[in-house]
């Protein structure tokens, strides 16, 4: 699309500002998703959680799919905004990485609920265009934010990476991969702090070690 290397993606999740009544229903849907999974979500469960009549949900969302799509857009918009705001308050690339990790590792319960829902969402996104569009937009936003940090670190001379967008993609993989392992921990509440520390060390180690200079597209030796 002619985007400059490492530039932040000019895309947004513009659904986060909802009318109070609609936001209450979306919050309730998100809570039910975390408890029962997206596949087991029912409009009755959402209505019970929100303390309203089930008939109100079709009025606002028309269908269960619309409710789930709206909920995920709202949730992912809040996550992206939280990361962006935390990074904007930090000075210097390494401090921004720490702020970014803090904004992601908020607390054990919130993180567990989010990733249980997010993992369900990925399955829908891989199979359904509407969910896939939301997922692709979120990925572009977050990868763009990570790319901004990587570019700044290169300018400061502290990050030794080659392709900025590629490095941002690796950062996403490190973070999501560690969360995948963490949610499987039996003692997930106690190990949350350890995984947060491990995440920051892994990201900074990758960015400062020079491993990111490898040209991943040159794979003749692996053929």
Short mmCIF file of N, CA and C in Angstrom, two decimals, residues 36-167:
data_model
loop_
_atom_site.label_atom_id
_atom_site.label_comp_id
_atom_site.label_asym_id
_atom_site.label_seq_id
_atom_site.Cartn_x
_atom_site.Cartn_y
_atom_site.Cartn_z
N UNK A 36 -18.07 -18.03 29.65
CA UNK A 36 -18.64 -19.19 28.95
C UNK A 36 -18.05 -19.43 27.56
N UNK A 37 -17.29 -18.46 27.05
CA UNK A 37 -16.75 -18.59 25.70
C UNK A 37 -17.69 -17.99 24.67
N UNK A 38 -17.14 -17.57 23.55
CA UNK A 38 -17.95 -16.94 22.52
C UNK A 38 -18.95 -17.91 21.91
N UNK A 39 -18.54 -19.16 21.74
CA UNK A 39 -19.44 -20.14 21.12
C UNK A 39 -20.65 -20.44 21.99
N UNK A 40 -20.50 -20.28 23.28
CA UNK A 40 -21.61 -20.59 24.20
C UNK A 40 -22.38 -19.34 24.64
N UNK A 41 -22.06 -18.21 24.04
CA UNK A 41 -22.76 -16.98 24.38
C UNK A 41 -24.23 -17.07 23.96
N UNK A 42 -25.13 -16.68 24.85
CA UNK A 42 -26.55 -16.59 24.50
C UNK A 42 -27.06 -15.20 24.85
N UNK A 43 -28.02 -14.73 24.09
CA UNK A 43 -28.60 -13.42 24.37
C UNK A 43 -29.25 -13.38 25.74
N UNK A 44 -29.79 -14.52 26.17
CA UNK A 44 -30.42 -14.56 27.48
C UNK A 44 -29.38 -14.36 28.59
N UNK A 45 -28.21 -14.98 28.42
CA UNK A 45 -27.15 -14.81 29.42
C UNK A 45 -26.72 -13.35 29.51
N UNK A 46 -26.59 -12.71 28.36
CA UNK A 46 -26.19 -11.30 28.34
C UNK A 46 -27.26 -10.43 28.99
N UNK A 47 -28.51 -10.72 28.67
CA UNK A 47 -29.61 -9.94 29.26
C UNK A 47 -29.64 -10.13 30.78
N UNK A 48 -29.45 -11.36 31.23
CA UNK A 48 -29.45 -11.62 32.67
C UNK A 48 -28.30 -10.87 33.35
N UNK A 49 -27.12 -10.88 32.72
CA UNK A 49 -25.96 -10.18 33.29
C UNK A 49 -26.20 -8.68 33.36
N UNK A 50 -26.87 -8.14 32.33
CA UNK A 50 -27.13 -6.70 32.29
C UNK A 50 -28.36 -6.30 33.09
N UNK A 51 -29.17 -7.30 33.48
CA UNK A 51 -30.39 -7.00 34.22
C UNK A 51 -31.46 -6.35 33.36
N UNK A 52 -31.57 -6.80 32.10
CA UNK A 52 -32.55 -6.24 31.19
C UNK A 52 -33.33 -7.37 30.52
N UNK A 53 -34.36 -7.00 29.78
CA UNK A 53 -35.12 -7.97 29.01
C UNK A 53 -34.32 -8.42 27.79
N UNK A 54 -34.42 -9.69 27.45
CA UNK A 54 -33.73 -10.22 26.28
C UNK A 54 -34.14 -9.50 25.01
N UNK A 55 -35.37 -9.00 24.95
CA UNK A 55 -35.88 -8.33 23.75
C UNK A 55 -35.13 -7.05 23.41
N UNK A 56 -34.42 -6.48 24.38
CA UNK A 56 -33.69 -5.24 24.13
C UNK A 56 -32.47 -5.48 23.23
N UNK A 57 -31.88 -6.65 23.33
CA UNK A 57 -30.64 -6.91 22.59
C UNK A 57 -30.84 -6.87 21.07
N UNK A 58 -31.85 -7.55 20.51
CA UNK A 58 -32.06 -7.43 19.06
C UNK A 58 -32.37 -5.99 18.63
N UNK A 59 -32.98 -5.21 19.50
CA UNK A 59 -33.30 -3.81 19.17
C UNK A 59 -32.01 -3.03 18.92
N UNK A 60 -30.98 -3.26 19.76
CA UNK A 60 -29.73 -2.52 19.63
C UNK A 60 -28.75 -3.15 18.64
N UNK A 61 -28.77 -4.49 18.55
CA UNK A 61 -27.72 -5.17 17.78
C UNK A 61 -28.22 -6.03 16.63
N UNK A 62 -29.52 -6.25 16.53
CA UNK A 62 -30.13 -7.01 15.43
C UNK A 62 -29.85 -8.51 15.49
N UNK A 63 -28.65 -8.90 15.84
CA UNK A 63 -28.31 -10.33 15.89
C UNK A 63 -27.20 -10.58 16.91
N UNK A 64 -27.03 -11.83 17.27
CA UNK A 64 -25.96 -12.20 18.20
C UNK A 64 -24.59 -11.91 17.58
N UNK A 65 -24.45 -12.14 16.28
CA UNK A 65 -23.17 -11.87 15.62
C UNK A 65 -22.83 -10.39 15.69
N UNK A 66 -23.83 -9.53 15.45
CA UNK A 66 -23.58 -8.10 15.55
C UNK A 66 -23.15 -7.70 16.95
N UNK A 67 -23.76 -8.31 17.94
CA UNK A 67 -23.39 -8.04 19.33
C UNK A 67 -21.94 -8.44 19.58
N UNK A 68 -21.54 -9.62 19.10
CA UNK A 68 -20.17 -10.09 19.33
C UNK A 68 -19.16 -9.22 18.58
N UNK A 69 -19.47 -8.84 17.35
CA UNK A 69 -18.56 -7.99 16.58
C UNK A 69 -18.41 -6.63 17.26
N UNK A 70 -19.52 -6.05 17.68
CA UNK A 70 -19.48 -4.75 18.36
C UNK A 70 -18.69 -4.85 19.65
N UNK A 71 -18.90 -5.92 20.39
CA UNK A 71 -18.19 -6.12 21.65
C UNK A 71 -16.69 -6.21 21.42
N UNK A 72 -16.27 -6.97 20.42
CA UNK A 72 -14.84 -7.13 20.17
C UNK A 72 -14.22 -5.84 19.66
N UNK A 73 -14.93 -5.09 18.83
CA UNK A 73 -14.41 -3.79 18.40
C UNK A 73 -14.22 -2.87 19.60
N UNK A 74 -15.17 -2.86 20.50
CA UNK A 74 -15.10 -2.02 21.69
C UNK A 74 -13.93 -2.44 22.59
N UNK A 75 -13.80 -3.74 22.82
CA UNK A 75 -12.73 -4.25 23.70
C UNK A 75 -11.37 -3.95 23.10
N UNK A 76 -11.18 -4.28 21.83
CA UNK A 76 -9.88 -4.11 21.20
C UNK A 76 -9.51 -2.63 21.06
N UNK A 77 -10.51 -1.78 20.84
CA UNK A 77 -10.25 -0.33 20.79
C UNK A 77 -9.71 0.16 22.13
N UNK A 78 -10.29 -0.33 23.22
CA UNK A 78 -9.83 0.08 24.55
C UNK A 78 -8.41 -0.40 24.82
N UNK A 79 -8.09 -1.60 24.38
CA UNK A 79 -6.73 -2.13 24.55
C UNK A 79 -5.73 -1.27 23.78
N UNK A 80 -6.04 -1.00 22.51
CA UNK A 80 -5.13 -0.20 21.68
C UNK A 80 -4.95 1.20 22.27
N UNK A 81 -6.03 1.81 22.74
CA UNK A 81 -5.94 3.15 23.32
C UNK A 81 -5.09 3.14 24.59
N UNK A 82 -5.26 2.12 25.42
CA UNK A 82 -4.48 2.03 26.65
C UNK A 82 -2.98 1.93 26.35
N UNK A 83 -2.62 1.13 25.37
CA UNK A 83 -1.21 1.00 25.00
C UNK A 83 -0.68 2.32 24.45
N UNK A 84 -1.44 2.94 23.58
CA UNK A 84 -1.01 4.20 22.97
C UNK A 84 -0.79 5.29 24.03
N UNK A 85 -1.74 5.41 24.96
CA UNK A 85 -1.63 6.46 25.98
C UNK A 85 -0.45 6.20 26.92
N UNK A 86 -0.21 4.94 27.28
CA UNK A 86 0.92 4.62 28.16
C UNK A 86 2.24 4.95 27.48
N UNK A 87 2.37 4.61 26.22
CA UNK A 87 3.59 4.91 25.48
C UNK A 87 3.81 6.41 25.32
N UNK A 88 2.74 7.16 25.14
CA UNK A 88 2.88 8.60 24.91
C UNK A 88 3.41 9.32 26.14
N UNK A 89 3.21 8.73 27.33
CA UNK A 89 3.67 9.37 28.56
C UNK A 89 5.12 9.06 28.89
N UNK A 90 5.72 8.11 28.17
CA UNK A 90 7.09 7.69 28.45
C UNK A 90 8.08 8.43 27.56
N UNK A 91 9.30 8.59 28.06
CA UNK A 91 10.37 9.24 27.30
C UNK A 91 11.42 8.20 26.95
N UNK A 92 11.85 8.20 25.70
CA UNK A 92 12.89 7.27 25.29
C UNK A 92 12.34 5.90 24.93
N UNK A 93 13.01 5.22 24.01
CA UNK A 93 12.51 3.96 23.48
C UNK A 93 12.41 2.87 24.53
N UNK A 94 13.44 2.71 25.34
CA UNK A 94 13.42 1.63 26.34
C UNK A 94 12.35 1.89 27.40
N UNK A 95 12.15 3.14 27.77
CA UNK A 95 11.10 3.47 28.74
C UNK A 95 9.72 3.22 28.11
N UNK A 96 9.60 3.48 26.83
CA UNK A 96 8.33 3.23 26.15
C UNK A 96 8.02 1.73 26.10
N UNK A 97 9.03 0.91 25.93
CA UNK A 97 8.82 -0.54 25.96
C UNK A 97 8.28 -0.96 27.33
N UNK A 98 8.89 -0.45 28.39
CA UNK A 98 8.43 -0.77 29.74
C UNK A 98 6.99 -0.30 29.96
N UNK A 99 6.68 0.90 29.50
CA UNK A 99 5.32 1.43 29.64
C UNK A 99 4.33 0.59 28.84
N UNK A 100 4.73 0.17 27.66
CA UNK A 100 3.91 -0.67 26.81
C UNK A 100 3.59 -1.99 27.49
N UNK A 101 4.61 -2.62 28.07
CA UNK A 101 4.40 -3.90 28.75
C UNK A 101 3.51 -3.73 29.97
N UNK A 102 3.71 -2.63 30.71
CA UNK A 102 2.84 -2.35 31.86
C UNK A 102 1.39 -2.18 31.44
N UNK A 103 1.17 -1.53 30.29
CA UNK A 103 -0.19 -1.30 29.81
C UNK A 103 -0.85 -2.59 29.35
N UNK A 104 -0.04 -3.56 28.98
CA UNK A 104 -0.58 -4.85 28.52
C UNK A 104 -0.80 -5.78 29.71
N UNK A 105 0.17 -5.86 30.60
CA UNK A 105 0.05 -6.71 31.80
C UNK A 105 -0.61 -5.88 32.90
N UNK A 106 -1.92 -5.70 32.83
CA UNK A 106 -2.57 -4.80 33.79
C UNK A 106 -2.84 -5.49 35.13
N UNK A 107 -3.44 -6.66 35.11
CA UNK A 107 -3.62 -7.45 36.33
C UNK A 107 -4.04 -8.86 35.92
N UNK A 108 -3.82 -9.86 36.78
CA UNK A 108 -4.07 -11.25 36.38
C UNK A 108 -5.49 -11.53 35.90
N UNK A 109 -6.48 -11.06 36.63
CA UNK A 109 -7.87 -11.37 36.27
C UNK A 109 -8.25 -10.74 34.94
N UNK A 110 -7.94 -9.46 34.77
CA UNK A 110 -8.27 -8.77 33.52
C UNK A 110 -7.57 -9.39 32.33
N UNK A 111 -6.28 -9.71 32.50
CA UNK A 111 -5.54 -10.32 31.41
C UNK A 111 -6.06 -11.71 31.06
N UNK A 112 -6.39 -12.49 32.07
CA UNK A 112 -6.91 -13.84 31.81
C UNK A 112 -8.25 -13.75 31.08
N UNK A 113 -9.14 -12.90 31.54
CA UNK A 113 -10.44 -12.75 30.88
C UNK A 113 -10.27 -12.31 29.43
N UNK A 114 -9.38 -11.34 29.22
CA UNK A 114 -9.17 -10.84 27.85
C UNK A 114 -8.66 -11.94 26.94
N UNK A 115 -7.63 -12.65 27.36
CA UNK A 115 -7.03 -13.63 26.45
C UNK A 115 -7.92 -14.86 26.24
N UNK A 116 -8.71 -15.22 27.22
CA UNK A 116 -9.66 -16.30 26.98
C UNK A 116 -10.66 -15.90 25.89
N UNK A 117 -11.12 -14.66 25.93
CA UNK A 117 -12.02 -14.17 24.89
C UNK A 117 -11.27 -13.99 23.58
N UNK A 118 -10.06 -13.45 23.64
CA UNK A 118 -9.28 -13.17 22.43
C UNK A 118 -8.96 -14.45 21.67
N UNK A 119 -8.62 -15.51 22.39
CA UNK A 119 -8.34 -16.78 21.72
C UNK A 119 -9.57 -17.29 20.99
N UNK A 120 -10.74 -17.18 21.60
CA UNK A 120 -11.98 -17.54 20.92
C UNK A 120 -12.19 -16.66 19.67
N UNK A 121 -11.94 -15.37 19.85
CA UNK A 121 -12.12 -14.42 18.76
C UNK A 121 -11.25 -14.77 17.56
N UNK A 122 -10.02 -15.21 17.79
CA UNK A 122 -9.12 -15.54 16.69
C UNK A 122 -9.69 -16.64 15.81
N UNK A 123 -10.36 -17.61 16.43
CA UNK A 123 -10.99 -18.67 15.65
C UNK A 123 -12.08 -18.12 14.74
N UNK A 124 -12.89 -17.22 15.28
CA UNK A 124 -13.93 -16.58 14.46
C UNK A 124 -13.30 -15.71 13.37
N UNK A 125 -12.23 -14.99 13.72
CA UNK A 125 -11.59 -14.10 12.75
C UNK A 125 -10.98 -14.87 11.59
N UNK A 126 -10.51 -16.09 11.86
CA UNK A 126 -9.91 -16.89 10.80
C UNK A 126 -10.96 -17.47 9.84
N UNK A 127 -12.22 -17.49 10.28
CA UNK A 127 -13.26 -18.13 9.48
C UNK A 127 -14.31 -17.18 8.94
N UNK A 128 -14.44 -16.00 9.54
CA UNK A 128 -15.52 -15.08 9.19
C UNK A 128 -14.96 -13.72 8.85
N UNK A 129 -15.35 -13.18 7.70
CA UNK A 129 -14.79 -11.90 7.24
C UNK A 129 -15.05 -10.76 8.22
N UNK A 130 -16.24 -10.69 8.80
CA UNK A 130 -16.55 -9.57 9.69
C UNK A 130 -15.63 -9.56 10.90
N UNK A 131 -15.42 -10.72 11.51
CA UNK A 131 -14.50 -10.81 12.63
C UNK A 131 -13.06 -10.62 12.14
N UNK A 132 -12.78 -11.15 10.95
CA UNK A 132 -11.43 -11.02 10.41
C UNK A 132 -11.05 -9.57 10.15
N UNK A 133 -12.00 -8.76 9.70
CA UNK A 133 -11.72 -7.35 9.47
C UNK A 133 -11.38 -6.63 10.77
N UNK A 134 -12.12 -6.96 11.83
CA UNK A 134 -11.84 -6.36 13.14
C UNK A 134 -10.45 -6.78 13.62
N UNK A 135 -10.14 -8.07 13.49
CA UNK A 135 -8.84 -8.56 13.91
C UNK A 135 -7.70 -7.94 13.12
N UNK A 136 -7.88 -7.79 11.81
CA UNK A 136 -6.83 -7.21 10.98
C UNK A 136 -6.59 -5.74 11.34
N UNK A 137 -7.68 -5.02 11.62
CA UNK A 137 -7.54 -3.61 12.02
C UNK A 137 -6.79 -3.49 13.34
N UNK A 138 -7.16 -4.33 14.31
CA UNK A 138 -6.47 -4.31 15.60
C UNK A 138 -4.99 -4.64 15.43
N UNK A 139 -4.71 -5.63 14.60
CA UNK A 139 -3.32 -6.02 14.38
C UNK A 139 -2.53 -4.87 13.75
N UNK A 140 -3.12 -4.18 12.79
CA UNK A 140 -2.44 -3.06 12.16
C UNK A 140 -2.16 -1.94 13.16
N UNK A 141 -3.13 -1.65 14.01
CA UNK A 141 -2.96 -0.58 15.00
C UNK A 141 -1.83 -0.91 15.96
N UNK A 142 -1.88 -2.11 16.55
CA UNK A 142 -0.90 -2.47 17.57
C UNK A 142 0.49 -2.65 16.95
N UNK A 143 0.56 -3.29 15.79
CA UNK A 143 1.85 -3.42 15.13
C UNK A 143 2.42 -2.05 14.79
N UNK A 144 1.55 -1.11 14.40
CA UNK A 144 2.01 0.25 14.13
C UNK A 144 2.56 0.93 15.38
N UNK A 145 1.92 0.71 16.53
CA UNK A 145 2.42 1.28 17.78
C UNK A 145 3.79 0.70 18.13
N UNK A 146 3.93 -0.61 17.99
CA UNK A 146 5.22 -1.23 18.28
C UNK A 146 6.28 -0.71 17.31
N UNK A 147 5.89 -0.52 16.05
CA UNK A 147 6.85 -0.01 15.06
C UNK A 147 7.35 1.38 15.42
N UNK A 148 6.48 2.21 15.99
CA UNK A 148 6.90 3.55 16.41
C UNK A 148 8.01 3.46 17.45
N UNK A 149 7.88 2.54 18.39
CA UNK A 149 8.90 2.36 19.42
C UNK A 149 10.20 1.86 18.81
N UNK A 150 10.08 0.90 17.90
CA UNK A 150 11.28 0.35 17.27
C UNK A 150 12.01 1.44 16.48
N UNK A 151 11.26 2.25 15.73
CA UNK A 151 11.89 3.33 14.96
C UNK A 151 12.62 4.31 15.86
N UNK A 152 11.96 4.66 16.98
CA UNK A 152 12.59 5.59 17.92
C UNK A 152 13.87 4.98 18.48
N UNK A 153 13.83 3.70 18.82
CA UNK A 153 15.02 3.04 19.36
C UNK A 153 16.15 2.99 18.36
N UNK A 154 15.82 2.83 17.08
CA UNK A 154 16.85 2.86 16.05
C UNK A 154 17.46 4.26 15.95
N UNK A 155 16.60 5.27 16.01
CA UNK A 155 17.10 6.65 15.94
C UNK A 155 17.99 6.99 17.13
N UNK A 156 17.65 6.44 18.29
CA UNK A 156 18.45 6.68 19.50
C UNK A 156 19.71 5.83 19.54
N UNK A 157 19.77 4.83 18.66
CA UNK A 157 20.94 3.95 18.61
C UNK A 157 20.94 2.86 19.66
N UNK A 158 19.78 2.56 20.26
CA UNK A 158 19.73 1.53 21.31
C UNK A 158 19.13 0.22 20.80
N UNK A 159 18.37 0.26 19.72
CA UNK A 159 17.78 -0.96 19.16
C UNK A 159 18.51 -1.33 17.87
N UNK A 160 18.95 -2.56 17.80
CA UNK A 160 19.73 -3.03 16.66
C UNK A 160 18.89 -3.99 15.83
N UNK A 161 17.97 -3.44 15.07
CA UNK A 161 17.11 -4.26 14.22
C UNK A 161 17.21 -3.77 12.79
N UNK A 162 16.78 -4.62 11.86
CA UNK A 162 16.78 -4.25 10.46
C UNK A 162 15.45 -3.66 10.07
N UNK A 163 14.55 -4.49 9.59
CA UNK A 163 13.24 -4.03 9.13
C UNK A 163 12.35 -3.72 10.32
N UNK A 164 11.81 -2.51 10.37
CA UNK A 164 11.04 -2.04 11.52
C UNK A 164 9.73 -2.80 11.66
N UNK A 165 8.98 -2.94 10.57
CA UNK A 165 7.70 -3.63 10.65
C UNK A 165 7.90 -5.10 11.02
N UNK A 166 8.95 -5.69 10.52
CA UNK A 166 9.23 -7.07 10.87
C UNK A 166 9.53 -7.20 12.36
N UNK A 167 10.31 -6.28 12.89
CA UNK A 167 10.62 -6.30 14.32
C UNK A 167 9.36 -6.12 15.15
#
